Coordinates of C-alpha atoms in Angstrom, one line a residue:
Chain O
M10 CA 204.6 95.4 87.0
A11 CA 201.4 95.6 85.1
Y12 CA 200.1 99.1 86.0
F13 CA 197.6 99.8 83.4
K14 CA 196.0 96.5 83.1
K15 CA 194.4 96.9 86.4
S16 CA 192.1 100.0 85.6
P17 CA 192.6 101.8 82.4
W18 CA 190.3 104.9 82.2
I19 CA 188.7 105.8 78.9
I20 CA 187.9 109.1 77.3
H21 CA 185.4 109.0 74.3
Y22 CA 185.2 111.7 71.6
D23 CA 182.7 111.6 68.8
A24 CA 184.3 113.2 65.8
T25 CA 181.9 113.1 63.0
S26 CA 180.4 109.7 63.8
C27 CA 176.7 108.8 63.0
N28 CA 176.2 107.9 66.6
G29 CA 176.1 104.3 65.9
C30 CA 179.6 103.7 67.1
D31 CA 179.0 106.0 70.1
I32 CA 176.0 104.1 71.4
E33 CA 178.0 100.9 71.1
V34 CA 180.8 102.3 73.2
L35 CA 178.2 103.2 75.8
A36 CA 176.6 99.7 75.4
A37 CA 180.0 98.2 76.3
L38 CA 179.7 99.9 79.8
T39 CA 176.3 98.6 80.5
P40 CA 175.3 95.4 82.2
L41 CA 175.4 93.0 79.2
Y42 CA 179.0 93.7 78.5
D43 CA 179.9 95.5 81.6
V44 CA 183.5 96.5 81.2
E45 CA 183.4 98.3 84.6
R46 CA 184.0 95.1 86.2
F47 CA 187.5 95.1 84.9
G48 CA 188.0 98.6 86.3
I49 CA 187.5 100.3 82.9
I50 CA 185.8 103.6 83.5
N51 CA 184.5 106.2 81.0
T52 CA 185.8 109.6 82.1
G53 CA 184.9 113.0 80.8
N54 CA 188.3 114.5 81.8
P55 CA 191.1 114.1 79.3
K56 CA 193.7 114.4 82.2
H57 CA 192.2 111.4 83.9
A58 CA 192.3 109.1 80.7
D59 CA 194.8 106.6 79.6
I60 CA 192.9 105.4 76.4
F61 CA 191.3 107.7 73.8
L62 CA 188.4 106.4 71.9
V63 CA 187.8 108.3 68.6
T64 CA 184.6 107.5 66.6
G65 CA 184.0 109.0 63.1
A66 CA 186.1 110.9 60.7
V67 CA 187.8 114.3 61.3
N68 CA 186.5 117.5 59.8
E69 CA 187.6 121.1 59.7
Q70 CA 185.8 122.2 62.8
N71 CA 186.8 119.4 65.1
K72 CA 190.3 118.6 64.3
M73 CA 191.6 121.0 67.0
V74 CA 189.3 119.4 69.5
V75 CA 190.7 116.0 68.8
K76 CA 194.2 117.3 69.0
N77 CA 193.4 119.3 72.3
I78 CA 192.1 116.3 74.0
Y79 CA 195.1 114.2 72.9
D80 CA 197.7 116.7 74.0
Q81 CA 195.9 117.1 77.5
M82 CA 196.2 113.2 78.1
P83 CA 199.2 112.2 80.3
E84 CA 201.9 109.9 79.0
P85 CA 201.7 107.0 78.3
K86 CA 198.5 107.0 76.3
A87 CA 196.9 105.0 73.5
V88 CA 194.5 106.0 70.8
I89 CA 191.9 103.7 69.4
A90 CA 189.9 104.6 66.1
V91 CA 186.6 103.0 66.5
G92 CA 184.4 102.1 63.5
I93 CA 185.2 102.2 59.8
C94 CA 184.8 105.9 59.5
A95 CA 187.5 106.4 62.1
C96 CA 189.7 103.9 60.2
S97 CA 189.4 105.3 56.6
G98 CA 186.4 107.8 56.4
G99 CA 184.3 105.0 55.4
I100 CA 181.1 105.8 53.5
F101 CA 181.6 109.5 54.1
R102 CA 185.2 109.5 52.6
E103 CA 184.1 111.4 49.5
C104 CA 182.3 114.2 51.5
Y105 CA 183.7 117.5 51.1
N106 CA 184.1 118.3 54.7
V107 CA 185.8 115.0 55.7
L108 CA 189.6 115.2 56.2
G109 CA 190.0 111.4 56.8
G110 CA 190.4 109.3 59.9
P111 CA 191.7 110.8 63.2
D112 CA 195.1 109.4 62.2
S113 CA 195.4 112.6 60.0
V114 CA 195.7 114.6 63.1
I115 CA 197.0 112.4 65.9
P116 CA 198.9 109.0 66.0
V117 CA 196.4 106.1 66.2
D118 CA 197.5 102.7 67.7
I119 CA 194.5 100.5 67.2
Y120 CA 191.9 100.4 64.3
V121 CA 188.6 98.7 65.2
P122 CA 186.7 98.1 62.0
G123 CA 182.9 97.6 61.6
C124 CA 179.8 99.8 60.8
A125 CA 178.7 100.1 63.5
A126 CA 181.7 98.5 65.4
R127 CA 180.4 95.8 67.8
P128 CA 180.9 96.1 71.5
E129 CA 182.9 92.9 71.6
A130 CA 185.1 94.4 68.8
I131 CA 185.5 97.6 70.9
I132 CA 186.3 95.7 74.2
D133 CA 189.0 93.6 72.1
G134 CA 190.5 97.0 70.8
V135 CA 190.8 98.3 74.4
V136 CA 192.4 95.0 75.5
Q137 CA 195.0 95.3 72.8
A138 CA 195.6 99.0 73.8
L139 CA 196.5 97.7 77.2
G140 CA 199.4 95.9 75.8
I141 CA 200.6 99.0 73.9
L142 CA 200.2 101.2 77.0
E143 CA 202.5 98.7 78.9
K144 CA 205.0 98.8 76.2
K145 CA 205.0 102.5 76.1
H146 CA 205.4 102.7 79.9
L147 CA 208.3 100.2 79.8
A148 CA 210.1 102.3 77.0
R149 CA 209.7 105.6 78.9
K150 CA 211.1 103.8 82.2
E151 CA 214.0 102.7 80.2
A152 CA 214.6 106.0 78.6
R153 CA 214.5 107.7 82.0
K154 CA 217.1 105.2 83.4
Q155 CA 219.3 105.8 80.6
H156 CA 219.0 109.5 81.0
D157 CA 219.9 109.2 84.8
R158 CA 222.9 107.1 83.9
I159 CA 224.2 109.7 81.5
A160 CA 223.6 112.5 84.1
A161 CA 225.4 110.6 86.8
N162 CA 228.5 110.0 84.7
Chain N
M21 CA 173.5 143.3 89.5
S22 CA 176.0 140.4 89.6
K23 CA 178.6 140.0 87.2
R24 CA 178.0 138.2 83.9
T25 CA 180.3 135.2 83.1
I26 CA 180.4 132.9 80.1
I27 CA 180.7 129.1 80.7
P28 CA 181.6 127.0 77.6
F29 CA 179.5 123.8 77.5
G30 CA 181.0 121.2 75.2
P31 CA 181.9 120.2 72.6
Q32 CA 183.5 117.3 74.5
H33 CA 181.2 117.0 77.5
P34 CA 180.6 113.8 79.8
V35 CA 176.8 114.0 79.7
L36 CA 176.5 113.9 75.7
P37 CA 178.2 111.3 73.7
E38 CA 177.9 113.9 70.9
P39 CA 179.7 117.1 70.5
L40 CA 177.3 120.2 70.9
H41 CA 178.8 123.5 71.9
L42 CA 177.0 126.0 74.0
D43 CA 178.2 129.3 75.4
L44 CA 176.2 129.8 78.6
V45 CA 176.0 133.5 79.8
V46 CA 175.4 133.1 83.5
E47 CA 174.7 135.5 86.4
D48 CA 175.7 133.7 89.5
E49 CA 174.0 130.3 89.1
I50 CA 171.3 131.5 86.7
V51 CA 171.7 131.1 83.0
V52 CA 170.5 134.2 81.0
E53 CA 171.4 133.3 77.6
A54 CA 172.7 130.2 75.6
V55 CA 174.5 130.7 72.3
P56 CA 175.0 127.5 70.4
S57 CA 177.8 127.0 67.8
I58 CA 177.5 124.0 65.5
G59 CA 179.5 122.2 62.7
F60 CA 181.4 119.7 64.8
I61 CA 179.9 116.8 62.9
H62 CA 179.1 118.5 59.6
R63 CA 180.2 116.1 56.9
G64 CA 178.3 117.3 54.0
L65 CA 176.6 114.1 53.0
E66 CA 173.7 115.8 51.2
K67 CA 176.2 116.5 48.4
L68 CA 177.0 112.8 48.2
V69 CA 173.7 112.4 46.1
E70 CA 175.7 113.6 43.2
K71 CA 178.4 110.8 43.6
K72 CA 176.3 107.8 44.6
D73 CA 173.3 106.4 42.6
F74 CA 169.8 106.6 44.1
N75 CA 169.8 103.0 45.1
E76 CA 173.2 103.2 46.8
F77 CA 172.2 106.3 48.6
V78 CA 169.8 104.4 50.9
Y79 CA 173.0 103.3 52.8
V80 CA 174.2 106.8 53.3
A81 CA 170.7 108.1 54.3
E82 CA 170.7 105.2 57.0
R83 CA 174.0 106.5 58.3
I84 CA 172.8 110.1 58.9
C85 CA 172.0 109.0 62.3
G86 CA 172.9 105.6 63.9
I87 CA 169.9 105.7 66.4
C88 CA 167.1 106.5 64.1
S89 CA 168.9 104.8 61.2
C90 CA 165.9 102.7 60.2
I91 CA 163.4 105.4 59.8
H92 CA 165.8 107.7 57.9
G93 CA 166.3 104.9 55.3
M94 CA 162.6 104.3 55.2
T95 CA 161.8 108.0 54.7
Y96 CA 164.2 108.3 51.9
C97 CA 162.8 105.1 50.2
Q98 CA 159.4 106.3 50.5
G99 CA 160.2 109.6 48.8
V100 CA 161.9 107.9 45.9
E101 CA 159.1 105.4 45.6
E102 CA 156.7 108.2 45.6
I103 CA 158.5 110.0 42.8
M104 CA 158.7 106.8 40.7
N105 CA 155.0 105.9 41.3
L106 CA 156.0 102.4 42.9
Q107 CA 153.4 100.5 44.6
V108 CA 155.5 98.8 47.4
P109 CA 154.0 95.2 48.5
G110 CA 151.9 95.2 51.6
R111 CA 154.2 92.8 53.5
A112 CA 157.3 95.1 53.0
K113 CA 155.3 98.1 54.4
Y114 CA 154.3 96.0 57.4
L115 CA 157.9 94.8 58.1
R116 CA 159.0 98.6 57.8
T117 CA 156.4 99.5 60.3
I118 CA 157.5 96.8 62.7
W119 CA 161.2 97.6 62.3
G120 CA 160.4 101.4 62.7
E121 CA 158.5 100.8 66.0
F122 CA 161.4 98.6 67.3
S123 CA 163.8 101.4 66.6
R124 CA 161.5 103.7 68.5
I125 CA 161.5 101.5 71.5
H126 CA 165.2 101.1 71.5
S127 CA 165.8 104.8 71.0
H128 CA 163.3 105.7 74.0
L129 CA 165.0 103.2 76.1
L130 CA 168.3 104.7 75.3
W131 CA 167.0 108.2 76.0
L132 CA 165.6 107.1 79.4
G133 CA 169.0 105.6 80.3
L134 CA 171.0 108.7 79.2
A135 CA 168.4 111.0 81.1
A136 CA 168.9 109.0 84.3
D137 CA 172.7 109.3 83.9
A138 CA 172.1 113.1 83.4
F139 CA 170.1 113.6 86.7
G140 CA 172.6 111.2 88.4
F141 CA 170.7 108.0 88.8
E142 CA 173.4 105.6 87.6
S143 CA 171.6 102.3 88.4
L144 CA 168.4 103.3 86.5
F145 CA 170.6 104.2 83.5
M146 CA 172.1 100.6 83.7
H147 CA 168.6 98.9 84.0
S148 CA 167.2 100.9 81.1
W149 CA 170.2 99.8 79.0
R150 CA 169.9 96.2 80.1
I151 CA 166.4 96.0 78.9
R152 CA 167.4 97.8 75.6
E153 CA 170.0 95.0 75.0
K154 CA 167.0 92.6 74.8
I155 CA 165.2 94.6 72.2
L156 CA 168.5 94.9 70.3
D157 CA 168.7 91.1 70.3
I158 CA 165.4 90.9 68.5
I159 CA 166.5 93.6 66.0
E160 CA 169.8 91.7 65.5
E161 CA 168.1 88.5 64.8
T162 CA 165.5 89.9 62.4
T163 CA 167.7 92.3 60.5
G164 CA 171.4 91.4 61.0
G165 CA 172.5 94.7 62.6
R166 CA 172.4 95.9 66.1
V167 CA 172.1 99.7 65.4
I168 CA 172.4 100.0 61.7
F169 CA 169.6 97.8 60.2
G170 CA 170.2 98.2 56.5
T171 CA 166.8 96.6 55.7
S172 CA 165.1 99.4 53.6
K173 CA 165.7 99.5 49.8
V174 CA 163.9 101.3 47.0
G175 CA 160.8 99.1 46.3
G176 CA 160.6 97.1 49.5
V177 CA 162.7 95.5 52.1
R178 CA 165.7 93.2 52.0
R179 CA 165.0 90.6 54.4
D180 CA 161.8 88.6 55.5
V181 CA 160.8 87.3 58.8
T182 CA 158.7 84.2 58.9
N183 CA 155.2 84.4 60.4
E184 CA 155.9 82.0 63.1
R185 CA 158.8 84.0 64.4
L186 CA 156.9 87.2 64.3
K187 CA 154.3 85.6 66.5
E188 CA 157.0 84.5 68.9
I189 CA 158.5 88.0 68.9
S190 CA 155.0 89.4 69.7
V191 CA 154.6 87.0 72.7
L192 CA 158.2 87.9 73.9
L193 CA 157.4 91.5 73.7
K194 CA 154.7 91.0 76.2
T195 CA 157.0 89.7 78.8
Y196 CA 159.5 92.6 77.9
A197 CA 156.7 95.0 78.5
G198 CA 156.5 93.8 82.1
E199 CA 160.2 94.4 82.6
I200 CA 160.1 97.7 80.9
K201 CA 157.2 98.8 83.2
E202 CA 159.3 97.9 86.4
V203 CA 161.9 100.5 85.2
T204 CA 159.6 103.2 83.8
D205 CA 157.5 103.1 87.2
I206 CA 160.7 104.4 88.8
F207 CA 160.8 107.3 86.4
L208 CA 157.3 108.1 86.9
N209 CA 156.9 107.7 90.8
D210 CA 160.2 108.2 92.3
N211 CA 160.5 111.3 94.4
S212 CA 164.1 112.2 93.6
V213 CA 163.4 111.7 89.8
K214 CA 160.4 114.0 90.1
H215 CA 162.4 116.5 92.1
R216 CA 164.7 116.9 89.1
L217 CA 162.1 116.9 86.4
C218 CA 158.9 118.6 87.5
G219 CA 158.6 122.2 86.5
V220 CA 162.0 122.3 85.0
G221 CA 162.0 123.9 81.4
V222 CA 158.4 124.5 80.8
L223 CA 157.5 125.2 77.4
S224 CA 154.0 126.6 76.8
K225 CA 151.8 125.2 74.0
D226 CA 151.8 128.6 72.2
D227 CA 155.6 128.7 72.3
A228 CA 155.9 125.1 71.2
L229 CA 153.7 125.8 68.0
M230 CA 155.4 129.2 67.3
L231 CA 158.9 127.9 67.5
G232 CA 158.1 124.8 65.4
A233 CA 158.9 122.1 68.0
V234 CA 158.3 118.5 66.9
G235 CA 157.9 115.1 68.3
P236 CA 157.6 114.3 72.1
M237 CA 158.8 118.0 72.9
L238 CA 155.7 119.3 71.0
R239 CA 153.3 116.6 72.3
A240 CA 154.3 117.1 75.9
S241 CA 153.1 120.8 75.5
G242 CA 149.7 119.5 74.7
V243 CA 149.8 119.5 70.9
A244 CA 148.5 116.3 69.3
Q245 CA 150.6 116.1 66.3
D246 CA 152.1 112.8 65.0
M247 CA 153.3 112.2 61.3
R248 CA 152.1 108.7 61.7
K249 CA 148.6 110.0 61.4
L250 CA 149.5 110.7 57.6
G251 CA 149.2 107.0 57.1
Y252 CA 152.6 106.1 55.5
A253 CA 153.9 102.4 55.6
A254 CA 151.1 100.4 57.4
Y255 CA 149.8 103.1 59.7
N256 CA 146.8 103.4 57.4
D257 CA 145.6 100.0 58.7
I258 CA 147.1 100.5 62.2
P259 CA 145.8 103.9 63.5
V260 CA 147.8 105.6 65.9
E261 CA 146.6 108.2 68.6
P262 CA 149.2 110.8 69.4
I263 CA 150.2 110.7 73.0
I264 CA 150.1 114.0 74.7
D265 CA 150.9 115.6 78.2
Q266 CA 149.8 119.1 79.3
S267 CA 152.6 120.0 81.6
G268 CA 155.2 121.0 79.1
D269 CA 158.0 120.3 81.5
C270 CA 160.8 117.8 81.5
Y271 CA 158.6 115.3 83.5
G272 CA 156.0 115.6 80.7
R273 CA 158.6 114.7 78.0
C274 CA 159.5 111.8 80.0
V275 CA 155.9 110.7 80.4
V276 CA 155.3 111.0 76.6
R277 CA 158.3 108.9 75.8
I278 CA 157.6 106.1 78.3
K279 CA 153.9 105.9 77.0
E280 CA 155.2 105.9 73.5
V281 CA 157.5 102.8 74.3
F282 CA 154.2 100.8 75.3
Q283 CA 152.3 102.3 72.4
A284 CA 155.0 101.0 70.0
I285 CA 154.9 97.6 71.5
D286 CA 151.1 97.6 71.0
I287 CA 151.5 98.7 67.3
I288 CA 154.1 95.9 66.7
Q289 CA 151.7 93.3 68.2
R290 CA 148.8 94.7 65.9
A291 CA 150.9 94.7 62.9
V292 CA 152.1 91.0 63.5
D293 CA 148.4 90.1 63.8
K294 CA 147.6 91.7 60.5
I295 CA 150.6 91.2 58.3
P296 CA 149.7 90.0 54.7
D297 CA 151.6 87.3 53.0
G298 CA 153.3 87.9 49.7
P299 CA 156.5 89.3 48.1
I300 CA 158.7 91.7 50.1
D301 CA 160.1 93.8 47.3
M302 CA 159.6 94.6 43.7
K303 CA 161.6 95.2 40.5
V304 CA 162.7 98.9 40.2
T305 CA 163.2 100.1 36.6
G306 CA 164.0 103.6 35.4
F307 CA 165.2 106.6 37.2
P308 CA 163.4 109.0 39.5
N309 CA 162.2 112.2 37.8
G310 CA 160.3 114.8 39.9
E311 CA 160.4 116.0 43.3
F312 CA 158.6 115.1 46.7
F313 CA 158.6 115.9 50.4
A314 CA 158.6 112.8 52.5
R315 CA 157.5 113.0 56.1
T316 CA 157.7 110.5 58.8
E317 CA 157.7 110.4 62.5
Q318 CA 161.0 109.5 64.0
P319 CA 161.5 108.7 67.8
R320 CA 162.6 112.4 68.0
G321 CA 159.9 113.9 65.9
E322 CA 159.0 114.7 62.3
V323 CA 161.7 114.3 59.8
I324 CA 161.3 115.9 56.3
Y325 CA 163.1 114.6 53.2
Y326 CA 163.1 116.8 50.1
I327 CA 164.1 114.7 47.1
R328 CA 164.4 115.9 43.6
G329 CA 165.4 113.7 40.6
N330 CA 166.1 114.7 37.0
G331 CA 165.7 111.5 35.2
T332 CA 169.3 110.3 35.7
K333 CA 170.7 107.6 38.1
H334 CA 172.0 110.4 40.4
L335 CA 169.5 112.7 42.2
Q336 CA 169.8 116.3 41.7
R337 CA 169.2 117.4 45.3
M338 CA 168.3 116.0 48.7
R339 CA 167.7 117.8 51.7
V340 CA 166.9 116.6 55.2
R341 CA 165.2 118.6 58.1
T342 CA 165.7 116.6 61.2
P343 CA 163.7 116.9 64.4
T344 CA 166.7 118.0 66.5
F345 CA 167.2 121.1 64.3
A346 CA 163.5 122.0 64.7
N347 CA 163.6 121.5 68.5
L348 CA 166.8 123.7 69.1
P349 CA 165.0 127.1 69.1
A350 CA 162.5 125.7 71.6
I351 CA 165.4 124.5 73.9
L352 CA 167.1 127.7 73.5
K353 CA 163.8 129.4 74.7
V354 CA 163.5 127.4 77.8
I355 CA 167.2 127.6 79.0
P356 CA 167.4 131.3 80.1
G357 CA 166.3 131.5 83.9
C358 CA 167.2 127.9 84.7
S359 CA 170.3 127.0 86.9
V360 CA 173.6 125.8 85.5
A361 CA 173.1 122.4 87.2
D362 CA 169.9 121.7 85.3
I363 CA 171.4 122.4 81.7
P364 CA 172.4 118.6 81.1
I365 CA 169.0 117.2 81.7
L366 CA 167.2 120.1 79.9
L367 CA 169.4 119.6 76.8
L368 CA 168.8 115.8 76.9
T369 CA 164.9 116.3 77.1
I370 CA 164.9 117.1 73.4
D371 CA 166.7 113.9 72.7
P372 CA 169.4 115.8 70.9
C373 CA 170.9 114.1 67.9
I374 CA 173.6 116.3 66.7
S375 CA 174.8 114.0 63.8
C376 CA 171.3 114.3 62.3
T377 CA 171.3 117.9 62.8
E378 CA 174.4 118.7 61.2
R379 CA 174.8 115.8 58.8

């Protein structure tokens, strides 16, 4: 059963992005790209979200914020690093307050390159994340079944 | 007296795509104080001037902010050119002006959309962004990028646009102006919009001047100050009259920005009529030695670049004073006394750009 393909909800957090990728994430929601027709909604509440979009690199001040949002999201969840800064630090890699991409704090599933990442690329990243969500969901289901089997014996 | 409570606002908040953290001290529904805490986007890129050479640094300057990126790059280049005494070709100056005004249109349309979202008019948000995509199409076609233009360089611009295409764009803008007007008329005349904006967050003229507000925030309080009057780029040949409003409230700021969209369209059309032929860049030799304050007018207000070179390929110091930083004291002044529900729209009326502010 494809549960997540129907309506994945997204939460977006701007780590230290320059806004370029953030407005492209928002642009993906607006009439030209309009991902809402697929049931994709940008939510502000981590507990409602399936997919976590992080733009920009992580710094000392916001690494706990990124981790908090990730921890609050229900399982299964997928993380997408949007833009080159979120993939590797990009042009700001050498800055003294940049720790690296969000993968230095939380596990990242998909990397979307680009400066700024184009809306098409972001949508493609979200579509790939749906497959990963489905896999994680099935793996959890399998694990639960196995657990039940062991408990019954 | 009712009990005081502290409500944290942000850093992750649905209304702003960027992390800004405010501690709102409230009594019942009324905010009595707002305490900001910053540093969520601090990268420390001013220090990068010591690692990248002064030509390379244009790329970093453009990425200080993704929304006003064109004007950031332009201001940096103007500062370095002034230190090195370069006379940039006229065509490059006109192209910079045209792209700068395009970025103003796209930034203001973006703001109109976000403001509509903040006061809960979702379809108006969608319409503003629908039109913005058309402006982005022109930008992408002429510069190659949608949000980061990458066109400025020390000594000129990187790309040329043919005169025929510029003429076509000028005609195209006339039709877009009609579409923009359809949307902005709703902002200006709709009762429900006025209900949320009129009389909210009034900043008096004296306060605006004393707190050092810039840009539409200052002009909406009745002060006619616009850095384009300094005559950088092509603004010497294309005089700009600052747009002001006397009300000083959220509605006034909205009016100023809407009028500036049409002013920007007018400036582009005048620039296209006057643009001279010739080269678009010049050869740059030597290294900057000296210091300069470059000031330009961004969509959000005045930006100041301090640049100091010491005759080597790396600059010695670079400092940016961004418009949002200048506007923060003003917004903290108007927040006390308003209700919690008005905080999102109040914050948005300064058009906050946190990644500029914290760099």
